[in-house]
PDB file of C-alpha atoms in Angstrom:
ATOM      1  CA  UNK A1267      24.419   7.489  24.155  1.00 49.00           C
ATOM      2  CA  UNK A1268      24.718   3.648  23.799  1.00 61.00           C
ATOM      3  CA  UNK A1269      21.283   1.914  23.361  1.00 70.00           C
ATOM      4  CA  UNK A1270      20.517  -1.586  22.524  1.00 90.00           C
ATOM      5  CA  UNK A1271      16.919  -2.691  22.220  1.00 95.00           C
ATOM      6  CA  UNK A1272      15.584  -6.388  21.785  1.00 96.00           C
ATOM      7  CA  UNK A1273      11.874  -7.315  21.425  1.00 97.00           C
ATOM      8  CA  UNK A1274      10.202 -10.644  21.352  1.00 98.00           C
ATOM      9  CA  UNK A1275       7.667 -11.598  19.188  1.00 98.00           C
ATOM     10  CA  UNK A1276       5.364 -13.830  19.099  1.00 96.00           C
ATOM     11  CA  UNK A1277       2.260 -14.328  16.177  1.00 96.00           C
ATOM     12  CA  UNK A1278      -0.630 -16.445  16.814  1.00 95.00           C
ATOM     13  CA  UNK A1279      -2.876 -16.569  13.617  1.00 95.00           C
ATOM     14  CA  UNK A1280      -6.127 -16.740  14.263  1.00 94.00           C
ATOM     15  CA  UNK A1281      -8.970 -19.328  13.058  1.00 90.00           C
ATOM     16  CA  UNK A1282      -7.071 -20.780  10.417  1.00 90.00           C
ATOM     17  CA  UNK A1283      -7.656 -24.407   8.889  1.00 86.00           C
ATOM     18  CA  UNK A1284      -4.740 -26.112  10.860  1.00 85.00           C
ATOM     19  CA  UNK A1285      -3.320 -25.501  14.216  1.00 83.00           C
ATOM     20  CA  UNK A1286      -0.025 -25.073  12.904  1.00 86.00           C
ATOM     21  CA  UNK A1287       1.179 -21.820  12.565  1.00 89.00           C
ATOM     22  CA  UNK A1288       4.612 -22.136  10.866  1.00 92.00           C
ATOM     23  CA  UNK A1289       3.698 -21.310   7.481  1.00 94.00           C
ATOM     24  CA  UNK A1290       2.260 -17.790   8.483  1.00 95.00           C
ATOM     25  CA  UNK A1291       5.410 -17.253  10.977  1.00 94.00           C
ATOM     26  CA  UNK A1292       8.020 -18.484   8.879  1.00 95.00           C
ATOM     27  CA  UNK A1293       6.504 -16.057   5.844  1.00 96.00           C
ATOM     28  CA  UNK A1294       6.231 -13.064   7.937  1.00 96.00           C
ATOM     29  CA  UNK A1295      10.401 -13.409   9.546  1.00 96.00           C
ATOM     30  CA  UNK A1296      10.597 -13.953   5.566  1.00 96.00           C
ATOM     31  CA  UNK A1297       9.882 -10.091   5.317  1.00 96.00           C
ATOM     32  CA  UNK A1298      12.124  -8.759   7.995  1.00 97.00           C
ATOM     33  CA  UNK A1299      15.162 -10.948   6.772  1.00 96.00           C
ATOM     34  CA  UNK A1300      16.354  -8.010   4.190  1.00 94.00           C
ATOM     35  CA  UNK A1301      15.470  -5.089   7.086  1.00 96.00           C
ATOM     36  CA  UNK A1302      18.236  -2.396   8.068  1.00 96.00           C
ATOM     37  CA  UNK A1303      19.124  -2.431  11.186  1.00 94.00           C
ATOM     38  CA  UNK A1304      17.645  -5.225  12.450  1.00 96.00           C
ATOM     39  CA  UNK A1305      18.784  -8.677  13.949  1.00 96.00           C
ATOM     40  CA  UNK A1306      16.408 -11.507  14.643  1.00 96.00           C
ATOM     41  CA  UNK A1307      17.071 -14.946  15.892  1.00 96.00           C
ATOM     42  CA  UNK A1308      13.889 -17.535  15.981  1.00 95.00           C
ATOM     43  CA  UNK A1309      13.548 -19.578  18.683  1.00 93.00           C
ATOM     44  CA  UNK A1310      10.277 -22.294  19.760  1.00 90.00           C
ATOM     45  CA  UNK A1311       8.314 -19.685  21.829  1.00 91.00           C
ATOM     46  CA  UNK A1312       8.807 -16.477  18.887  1.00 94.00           C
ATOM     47  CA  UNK A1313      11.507 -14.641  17.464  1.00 96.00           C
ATOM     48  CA  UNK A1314      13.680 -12.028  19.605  1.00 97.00           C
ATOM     49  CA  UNK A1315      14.382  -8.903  17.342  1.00 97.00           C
ATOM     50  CA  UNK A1316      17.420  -6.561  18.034  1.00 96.00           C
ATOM     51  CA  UNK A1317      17.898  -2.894  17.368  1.00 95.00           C
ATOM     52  CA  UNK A1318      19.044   0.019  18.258  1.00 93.00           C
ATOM     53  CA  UNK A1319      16.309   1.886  17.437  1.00 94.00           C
ATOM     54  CA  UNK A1320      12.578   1.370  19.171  1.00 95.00           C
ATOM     55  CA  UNK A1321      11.153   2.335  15.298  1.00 96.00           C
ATOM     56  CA  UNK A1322      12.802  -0.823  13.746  1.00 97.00           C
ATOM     57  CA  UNK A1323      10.979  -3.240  16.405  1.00 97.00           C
ATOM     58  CA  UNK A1324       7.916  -1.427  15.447  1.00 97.00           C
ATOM     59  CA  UNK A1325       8.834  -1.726  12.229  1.00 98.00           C
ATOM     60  CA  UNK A1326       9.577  -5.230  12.038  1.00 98.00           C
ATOM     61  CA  UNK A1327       6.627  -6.083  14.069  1.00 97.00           C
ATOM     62  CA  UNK A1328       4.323  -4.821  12.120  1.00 98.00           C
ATOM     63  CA  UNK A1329       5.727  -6.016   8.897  1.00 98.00           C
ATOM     64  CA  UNK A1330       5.393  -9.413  10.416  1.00 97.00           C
ATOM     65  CA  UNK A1331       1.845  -8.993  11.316  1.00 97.00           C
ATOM     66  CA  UNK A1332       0.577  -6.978   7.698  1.00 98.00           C
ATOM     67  CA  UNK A1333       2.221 -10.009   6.162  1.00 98.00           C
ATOM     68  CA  UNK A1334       0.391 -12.785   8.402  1.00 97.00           C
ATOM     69  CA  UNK A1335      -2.801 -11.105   7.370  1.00 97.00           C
ATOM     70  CA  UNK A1336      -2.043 -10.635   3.627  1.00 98.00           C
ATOM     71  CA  UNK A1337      -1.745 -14.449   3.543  1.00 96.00           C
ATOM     72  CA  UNK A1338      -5.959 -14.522   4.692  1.00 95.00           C
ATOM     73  CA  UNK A1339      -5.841 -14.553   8.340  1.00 96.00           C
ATOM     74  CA  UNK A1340      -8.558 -12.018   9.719  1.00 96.00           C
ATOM     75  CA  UNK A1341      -7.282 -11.905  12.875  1.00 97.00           C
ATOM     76  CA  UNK A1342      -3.841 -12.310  14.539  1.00 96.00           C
ATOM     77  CA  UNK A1343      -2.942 -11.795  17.880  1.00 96.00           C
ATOM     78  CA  UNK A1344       0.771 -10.609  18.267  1.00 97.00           C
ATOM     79  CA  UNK A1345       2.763 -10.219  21.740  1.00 97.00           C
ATOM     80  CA  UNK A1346       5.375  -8.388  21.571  1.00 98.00           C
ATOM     81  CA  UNK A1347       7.435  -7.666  24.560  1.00 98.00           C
ATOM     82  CA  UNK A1348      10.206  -5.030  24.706  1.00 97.00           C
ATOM     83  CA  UNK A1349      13.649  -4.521  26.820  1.00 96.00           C
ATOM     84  CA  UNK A1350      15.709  -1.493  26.530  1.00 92.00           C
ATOM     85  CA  UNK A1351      18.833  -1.181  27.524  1.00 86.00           C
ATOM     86  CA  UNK A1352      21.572   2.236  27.832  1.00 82.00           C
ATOM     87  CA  UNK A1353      24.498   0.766  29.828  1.00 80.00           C
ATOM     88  CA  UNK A1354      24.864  -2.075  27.059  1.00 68.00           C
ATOM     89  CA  UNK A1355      27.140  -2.208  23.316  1.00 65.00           C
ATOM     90  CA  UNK A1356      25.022  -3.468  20.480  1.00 59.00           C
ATOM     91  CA  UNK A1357      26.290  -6.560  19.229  1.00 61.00           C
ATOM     92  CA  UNK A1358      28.764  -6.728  15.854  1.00 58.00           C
TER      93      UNK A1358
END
């Protein structure tokens, strides 16, 4: 059966000094970069994962948020949106 999963993610850390948040995001893509099975492009509003497995977007996600809190943040907030598809090839 084909299957072709993407999820979008998006990580808001949460009362941090600054209201920038690219340090935390760009550290915690910096852990998914080496995952199996796993594509991600970043883009302004989050990062949109692909897979072909639900358990890798989990995965991911969560290695994204553990990582955002490792760095100090007590509290992150983390949308993540998912769209599977069966009728679809995943891409090369």
């Amino acid at each position: 059966m084909l299957a072709l999963i993407h999820g979008e993610i998006s990580v808001y850390p949460m009362g941090t000094s600054t209201t920038s948040a690219s340090f935390y995001i760009a550290k915690g893509i910096e852990s998914i970069q080496n995952m199996e099975g796993i594509r991600y492009e970043i883009n302004a509003m989050g990062t949109v994962l692909e897979s072909d497995n639900i358990d890798k977007i989990y995965d991911a996600a969560k290695s994204i948020m553990e990582v955002v809190h490792n760095l100090g943040v007590n509290r992150v907030e983390v949308i993540l949106k998912i769209d599977s598809r069966r009728d679809k090839n995943k891409k090369k």
